[in-house]
PDB file of C-alpha atoms in Angstrom:
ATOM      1  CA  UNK A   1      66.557  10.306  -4.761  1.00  0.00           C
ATOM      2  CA  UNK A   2      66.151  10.209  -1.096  1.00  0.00           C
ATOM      3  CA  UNK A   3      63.840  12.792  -0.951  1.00  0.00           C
ATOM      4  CA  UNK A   4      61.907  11.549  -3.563  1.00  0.00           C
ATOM      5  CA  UNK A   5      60.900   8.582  -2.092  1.00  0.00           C
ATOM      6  CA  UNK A   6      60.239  10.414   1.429  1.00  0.00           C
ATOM      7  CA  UNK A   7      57.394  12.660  -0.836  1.00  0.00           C
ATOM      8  CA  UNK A   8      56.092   9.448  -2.607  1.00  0.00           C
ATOM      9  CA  UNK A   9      56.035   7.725   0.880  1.00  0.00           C
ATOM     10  CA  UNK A  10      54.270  10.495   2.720  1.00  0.00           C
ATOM     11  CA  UNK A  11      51.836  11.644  -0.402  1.00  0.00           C
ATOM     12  CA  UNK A  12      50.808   7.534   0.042  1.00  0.00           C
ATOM     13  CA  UNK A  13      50.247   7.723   3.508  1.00  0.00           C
ATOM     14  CA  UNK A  14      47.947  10.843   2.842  1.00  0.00           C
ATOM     15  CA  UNK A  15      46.266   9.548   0.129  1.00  0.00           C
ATOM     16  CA  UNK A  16      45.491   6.338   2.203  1.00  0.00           C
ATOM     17  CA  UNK A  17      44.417   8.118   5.611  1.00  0.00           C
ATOM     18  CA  UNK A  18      41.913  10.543   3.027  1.00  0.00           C
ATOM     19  CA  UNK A  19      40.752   7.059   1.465  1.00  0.00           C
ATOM     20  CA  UNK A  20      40.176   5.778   5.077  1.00  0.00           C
ATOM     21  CA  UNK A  21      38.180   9.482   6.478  1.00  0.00           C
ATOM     22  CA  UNK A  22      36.080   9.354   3.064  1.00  0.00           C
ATOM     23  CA  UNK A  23      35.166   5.714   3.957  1.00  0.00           C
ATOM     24  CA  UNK A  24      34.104   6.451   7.379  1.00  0.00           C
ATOM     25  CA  UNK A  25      32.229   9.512   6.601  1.00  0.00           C
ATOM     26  CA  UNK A  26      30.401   7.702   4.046  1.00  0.00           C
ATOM     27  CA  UNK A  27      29.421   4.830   6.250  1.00  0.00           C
ATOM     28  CA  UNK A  28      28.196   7.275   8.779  1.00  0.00           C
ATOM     29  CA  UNK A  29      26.185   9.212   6.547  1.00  0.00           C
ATOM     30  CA  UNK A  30      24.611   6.099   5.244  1.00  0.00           C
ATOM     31  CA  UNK A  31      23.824   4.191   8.317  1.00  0.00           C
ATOM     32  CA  UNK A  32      22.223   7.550  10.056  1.00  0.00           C
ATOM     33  CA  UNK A  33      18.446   7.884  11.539  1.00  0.00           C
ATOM     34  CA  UNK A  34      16.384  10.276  10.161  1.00  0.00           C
ATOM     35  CA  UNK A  35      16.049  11.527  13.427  1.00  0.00           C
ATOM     36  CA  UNK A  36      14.335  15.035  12.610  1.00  0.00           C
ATOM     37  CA  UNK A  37      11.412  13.216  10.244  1.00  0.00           C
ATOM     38  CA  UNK A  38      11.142  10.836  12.987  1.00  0.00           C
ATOM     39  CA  UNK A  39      10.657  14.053  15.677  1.00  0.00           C
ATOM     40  CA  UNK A  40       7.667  15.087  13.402  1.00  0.00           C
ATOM     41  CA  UNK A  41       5.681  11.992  13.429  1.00  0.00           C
ATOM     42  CA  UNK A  42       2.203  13.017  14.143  1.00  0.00           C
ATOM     43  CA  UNK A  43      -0.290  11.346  16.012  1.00  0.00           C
ATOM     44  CA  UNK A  44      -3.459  12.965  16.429  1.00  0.00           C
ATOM     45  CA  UNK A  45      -2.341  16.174  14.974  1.00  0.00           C
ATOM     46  CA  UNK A  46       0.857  16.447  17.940  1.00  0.00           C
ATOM     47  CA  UNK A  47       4.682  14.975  17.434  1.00  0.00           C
ATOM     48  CA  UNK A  48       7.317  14.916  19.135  1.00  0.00           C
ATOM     49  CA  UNK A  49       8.356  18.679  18.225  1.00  0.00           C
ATOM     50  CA  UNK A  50       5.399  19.907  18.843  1.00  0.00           C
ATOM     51  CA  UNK A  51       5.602  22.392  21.869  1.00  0.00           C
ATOM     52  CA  UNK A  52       4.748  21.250  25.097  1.00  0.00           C
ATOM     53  CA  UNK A  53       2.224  24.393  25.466  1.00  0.00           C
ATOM     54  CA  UNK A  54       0.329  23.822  22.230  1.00  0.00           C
ATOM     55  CA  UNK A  55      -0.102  19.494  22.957  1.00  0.00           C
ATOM     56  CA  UNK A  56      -3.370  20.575  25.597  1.00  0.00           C
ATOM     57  CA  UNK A  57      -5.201  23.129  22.611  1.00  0.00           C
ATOM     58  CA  UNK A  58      -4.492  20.780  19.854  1.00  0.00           C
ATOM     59  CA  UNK A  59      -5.449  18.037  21.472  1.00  0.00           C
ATOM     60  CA  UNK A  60      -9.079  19.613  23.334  1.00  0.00           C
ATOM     61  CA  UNK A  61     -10.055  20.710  19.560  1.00  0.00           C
ATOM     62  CA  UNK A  62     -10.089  16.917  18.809  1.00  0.00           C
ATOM     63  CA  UNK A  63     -12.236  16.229  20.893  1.00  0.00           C
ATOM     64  CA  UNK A  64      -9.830  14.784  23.774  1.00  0.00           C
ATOM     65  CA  UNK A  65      -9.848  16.041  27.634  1.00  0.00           C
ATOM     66  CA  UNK A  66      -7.538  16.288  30.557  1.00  0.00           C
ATOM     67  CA  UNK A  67      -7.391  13.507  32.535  1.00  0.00           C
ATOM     68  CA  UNK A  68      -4.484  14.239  34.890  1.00  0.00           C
ATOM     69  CA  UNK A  69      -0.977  15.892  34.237  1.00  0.00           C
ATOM     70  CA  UNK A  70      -0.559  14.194  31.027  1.00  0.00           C
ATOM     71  CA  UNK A  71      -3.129  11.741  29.956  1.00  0.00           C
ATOM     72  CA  UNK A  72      -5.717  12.754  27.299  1.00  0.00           C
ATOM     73  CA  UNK A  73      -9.093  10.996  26.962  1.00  0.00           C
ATOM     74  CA  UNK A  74     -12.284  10.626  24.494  1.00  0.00           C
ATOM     75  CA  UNK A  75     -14.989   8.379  23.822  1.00  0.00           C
ATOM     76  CA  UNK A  76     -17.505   7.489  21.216  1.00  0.00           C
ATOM     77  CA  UNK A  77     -20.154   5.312  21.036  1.00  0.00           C
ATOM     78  CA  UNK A  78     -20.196   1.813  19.519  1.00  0.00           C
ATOM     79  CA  UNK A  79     -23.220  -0.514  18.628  1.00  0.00           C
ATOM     80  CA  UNK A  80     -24.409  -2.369  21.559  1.00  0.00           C
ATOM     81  CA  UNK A  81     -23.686   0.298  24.558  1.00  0.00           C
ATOM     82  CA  UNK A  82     -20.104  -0.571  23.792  1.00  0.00           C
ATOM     83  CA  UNK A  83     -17.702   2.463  23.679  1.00  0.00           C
ATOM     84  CA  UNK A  84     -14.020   3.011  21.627  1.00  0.00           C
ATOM     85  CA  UNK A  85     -11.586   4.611  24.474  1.00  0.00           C
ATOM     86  CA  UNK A  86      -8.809   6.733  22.815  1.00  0.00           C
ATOM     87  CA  UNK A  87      -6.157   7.794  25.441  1.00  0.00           C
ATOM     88  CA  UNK A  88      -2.557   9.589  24.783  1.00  0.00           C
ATOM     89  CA  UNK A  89      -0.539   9.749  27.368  1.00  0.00           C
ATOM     90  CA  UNK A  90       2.867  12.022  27.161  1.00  0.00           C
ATOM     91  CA  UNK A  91       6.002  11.637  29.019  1.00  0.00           C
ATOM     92  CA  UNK A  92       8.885  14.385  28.973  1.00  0.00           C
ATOM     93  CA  UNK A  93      11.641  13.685  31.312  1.00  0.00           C
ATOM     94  CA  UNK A  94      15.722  15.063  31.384  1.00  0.00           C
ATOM     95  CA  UNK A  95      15.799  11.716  29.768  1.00  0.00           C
ATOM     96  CA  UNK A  96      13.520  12.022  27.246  1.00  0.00           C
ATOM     97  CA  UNK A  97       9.919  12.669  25.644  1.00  0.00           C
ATOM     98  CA  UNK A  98       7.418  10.090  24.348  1.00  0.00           C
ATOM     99  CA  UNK A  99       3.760  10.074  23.120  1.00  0.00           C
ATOM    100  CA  UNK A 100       1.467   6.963  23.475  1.00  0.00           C
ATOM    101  CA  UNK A 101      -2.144   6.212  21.789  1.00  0.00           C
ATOM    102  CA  UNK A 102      -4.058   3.501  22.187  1.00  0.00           C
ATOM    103  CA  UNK A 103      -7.630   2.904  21.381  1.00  0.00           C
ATOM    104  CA  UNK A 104      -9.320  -0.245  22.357  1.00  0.00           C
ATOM    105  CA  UNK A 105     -13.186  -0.721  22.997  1.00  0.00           C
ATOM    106  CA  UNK A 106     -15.351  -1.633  26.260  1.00  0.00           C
ATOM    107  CA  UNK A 107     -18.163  -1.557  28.683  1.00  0.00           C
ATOM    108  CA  UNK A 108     -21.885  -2.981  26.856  1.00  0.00           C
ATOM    109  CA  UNK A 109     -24.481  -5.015  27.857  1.00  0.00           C
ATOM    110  CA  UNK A 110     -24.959  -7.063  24.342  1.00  0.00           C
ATOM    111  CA  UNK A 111     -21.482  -8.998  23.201  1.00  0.00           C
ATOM    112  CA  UNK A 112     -20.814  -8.430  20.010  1.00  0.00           C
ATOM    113  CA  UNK A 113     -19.000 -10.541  18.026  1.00  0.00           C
ATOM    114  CA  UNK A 114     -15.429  -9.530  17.221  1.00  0.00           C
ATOM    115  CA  UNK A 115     -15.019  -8.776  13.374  1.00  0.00           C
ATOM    116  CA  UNK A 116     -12.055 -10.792  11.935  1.00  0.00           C
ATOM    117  CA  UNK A 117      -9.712  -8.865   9.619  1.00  0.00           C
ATOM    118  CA  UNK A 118     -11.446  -5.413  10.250  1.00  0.00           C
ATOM    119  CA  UNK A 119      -9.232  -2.966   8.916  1.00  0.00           C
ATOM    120  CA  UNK A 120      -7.129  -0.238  11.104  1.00  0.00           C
ATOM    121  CA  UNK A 121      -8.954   2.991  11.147  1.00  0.00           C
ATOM    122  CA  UNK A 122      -7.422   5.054   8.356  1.00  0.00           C
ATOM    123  CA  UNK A 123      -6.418   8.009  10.701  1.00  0.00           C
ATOM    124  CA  UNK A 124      -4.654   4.935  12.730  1.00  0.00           C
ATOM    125  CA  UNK A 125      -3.405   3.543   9.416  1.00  0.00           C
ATOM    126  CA  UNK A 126      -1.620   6.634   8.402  1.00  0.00           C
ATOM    127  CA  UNK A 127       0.412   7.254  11.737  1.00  0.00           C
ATOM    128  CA  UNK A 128       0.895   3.561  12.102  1.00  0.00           C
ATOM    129  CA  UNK A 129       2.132   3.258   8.542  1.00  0.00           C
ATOM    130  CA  UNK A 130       4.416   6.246   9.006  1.00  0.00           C
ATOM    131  CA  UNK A 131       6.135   4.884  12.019  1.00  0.00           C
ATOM    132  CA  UNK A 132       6.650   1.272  10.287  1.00  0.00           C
ATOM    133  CA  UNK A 133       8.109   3.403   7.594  1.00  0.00           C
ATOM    134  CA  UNK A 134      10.797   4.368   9.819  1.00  0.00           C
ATOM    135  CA  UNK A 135      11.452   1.183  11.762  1.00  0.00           C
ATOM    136  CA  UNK A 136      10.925  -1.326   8.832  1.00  0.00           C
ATOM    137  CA  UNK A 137      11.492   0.224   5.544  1.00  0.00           C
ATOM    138  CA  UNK A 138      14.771   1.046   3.684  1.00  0.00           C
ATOM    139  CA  UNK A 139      16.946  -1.069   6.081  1.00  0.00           C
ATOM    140  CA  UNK A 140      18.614  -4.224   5.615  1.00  0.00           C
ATOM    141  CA  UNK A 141      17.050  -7.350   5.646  1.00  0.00           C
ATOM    142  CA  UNK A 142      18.630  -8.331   8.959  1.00  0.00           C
ATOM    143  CA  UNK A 143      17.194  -5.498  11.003  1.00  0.00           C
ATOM    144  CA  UNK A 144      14.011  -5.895   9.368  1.00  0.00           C
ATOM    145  CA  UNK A 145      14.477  -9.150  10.691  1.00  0.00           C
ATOM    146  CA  UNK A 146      15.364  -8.730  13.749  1.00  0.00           C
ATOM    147  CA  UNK A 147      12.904  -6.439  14.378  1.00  0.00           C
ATOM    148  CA  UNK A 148      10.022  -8.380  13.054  1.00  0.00           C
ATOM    149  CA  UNK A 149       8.941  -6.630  10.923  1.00  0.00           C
ATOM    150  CA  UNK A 150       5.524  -8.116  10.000  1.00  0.00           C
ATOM    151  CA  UNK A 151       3.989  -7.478   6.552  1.00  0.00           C
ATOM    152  CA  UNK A 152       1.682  -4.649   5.951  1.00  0.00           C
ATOM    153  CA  UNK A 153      -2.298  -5.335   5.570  1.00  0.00           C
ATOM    154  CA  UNK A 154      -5.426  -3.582   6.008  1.00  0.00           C
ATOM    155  CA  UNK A 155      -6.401  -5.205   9.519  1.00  0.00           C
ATOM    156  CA  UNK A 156      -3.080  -5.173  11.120  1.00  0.00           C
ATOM    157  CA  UNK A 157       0.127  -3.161  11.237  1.00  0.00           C
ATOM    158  CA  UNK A 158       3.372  -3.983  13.800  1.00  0.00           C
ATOM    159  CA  UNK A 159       6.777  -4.806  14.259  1.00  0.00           C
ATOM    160  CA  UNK A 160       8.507  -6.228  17.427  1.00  0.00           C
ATOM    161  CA  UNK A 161       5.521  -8.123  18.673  1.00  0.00           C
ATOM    162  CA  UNK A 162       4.001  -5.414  19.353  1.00  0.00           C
ATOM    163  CA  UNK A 163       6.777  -4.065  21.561  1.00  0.00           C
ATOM    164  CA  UNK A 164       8.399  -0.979  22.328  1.00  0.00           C
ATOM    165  CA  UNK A 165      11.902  -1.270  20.145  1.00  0.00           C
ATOM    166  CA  UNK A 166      14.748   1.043  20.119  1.00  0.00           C
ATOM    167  CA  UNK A 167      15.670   1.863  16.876  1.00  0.00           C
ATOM    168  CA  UNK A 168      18.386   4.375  16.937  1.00  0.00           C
ATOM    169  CA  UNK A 169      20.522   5.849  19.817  1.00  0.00           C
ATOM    170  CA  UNK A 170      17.833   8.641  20.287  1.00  0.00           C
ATOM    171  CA  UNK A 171      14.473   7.013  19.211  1.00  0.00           C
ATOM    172  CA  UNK A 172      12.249   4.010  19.869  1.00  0.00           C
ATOM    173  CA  UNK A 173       8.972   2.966  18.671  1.00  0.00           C
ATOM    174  CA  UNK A 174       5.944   0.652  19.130  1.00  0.00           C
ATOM    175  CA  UNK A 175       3.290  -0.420  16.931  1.00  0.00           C
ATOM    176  CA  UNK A 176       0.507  -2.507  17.419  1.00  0.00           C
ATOM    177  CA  UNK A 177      -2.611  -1.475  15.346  1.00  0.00           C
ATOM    178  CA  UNK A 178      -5.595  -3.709  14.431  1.00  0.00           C
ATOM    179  CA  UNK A 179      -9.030  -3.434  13.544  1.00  0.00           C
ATOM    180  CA  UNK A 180      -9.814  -3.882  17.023  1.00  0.00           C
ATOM    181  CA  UNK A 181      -7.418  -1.833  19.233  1.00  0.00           C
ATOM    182  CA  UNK A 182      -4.128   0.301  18.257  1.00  0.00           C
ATOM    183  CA  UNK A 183      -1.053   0.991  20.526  1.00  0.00           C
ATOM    184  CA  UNK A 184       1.284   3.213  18.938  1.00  0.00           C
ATOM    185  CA  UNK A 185       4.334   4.776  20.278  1.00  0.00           C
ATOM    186  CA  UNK A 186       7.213   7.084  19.768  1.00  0.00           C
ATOM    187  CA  UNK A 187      10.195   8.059  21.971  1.00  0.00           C
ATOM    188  CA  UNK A 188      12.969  10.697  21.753  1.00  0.00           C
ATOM    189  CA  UNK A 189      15.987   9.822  23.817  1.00  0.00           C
ATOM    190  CA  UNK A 190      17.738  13.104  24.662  1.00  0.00           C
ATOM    191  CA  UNK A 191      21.493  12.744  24.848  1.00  0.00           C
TER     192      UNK A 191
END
């Protein structure tokens, strides 16, 4: 009888440790980053796993050039002598590897008016969008929340003020796109 109650004890003690590695494993798996969709994020047709020798090529075909070691310029031309300025600029460190685009406009003799609610370009919308995805969607209301999270419209997407946010151990993000200028960024953390 002895022995029977040793087995009951220890097969109760097993079966509560396996309840308790099941429970952890689950929360894990549920709470995790999709940290390899996050990698390939494109912006302008390069991510974040895009090789470092193919960024220059990809990037000269859109029209961008070499402006230093790793800022990429273009212009166009806007009504009134004004011009849009699109400029990425990449970062990769020990630490870790990060693409930033902004677009904003300048230069002109005429003032224009500024448009109200003009929407995001839709090449803008669609990376922007993406990233907000990522940060904002499918997470509880509390880091949605604390995040700030803004709702999505045609003339403006962002979260965190604007701000650079870290969202995950190995990833951060910033999104600011309007109508009239975009800053959007995404960060790999290497551990």
């Amino acid at each position: 009888m002895l022995r029977s109650r040793q087995h009951i004890r220890i097969l109760f003690l097993m079966t509560v440790l396996l309840i308790k590695l099941l429970t952890v494993s689950a929360a894990k798996g549920s709470d995790s980053f999709p940290l390899q969709r996050f990698l390939d994020l494109e912006i302008q047709g390069i991510s974040l796993s895009t090789l470092p020798e193919d960024i220059p090529v990809i990037l000269e075909a859109a029209g961008y050039f070499q402006s230093g070691n790793s800022t990429f310029i273009r212009d166009t031309p806007l009504p009134g002598g004004r011009k849009s300025i699109y400029r990425i600029e990449l970062e990769d460190t020990p630490e870790h590897r990060s693409i930033t685009y902004f677009r904003g406009e300048s230069g002109g003799r005429n003032k224009s008016s500024v448009e109200r609610n003009r929407p995001v370009p839709d090449n803008e919308a669609v990376w922007a969008r993406a990233i907000y995805e990522l940060v904002c969607l499918h997470v509880p209301d509390a880091i949605s929340k604390a995040r700030a999270c803004q709702p999505v419209v045609d003339w403006e997407i962002r979260f965190g003020e604007g701000s650079f946010l870290s969202i995950s151990d190995n990833a951060g993000a910033q999104v600011d796109a309007a109508g009239a200028s975009t800053t959007l960024g995404v960060t790999y953390f290497k551990k």
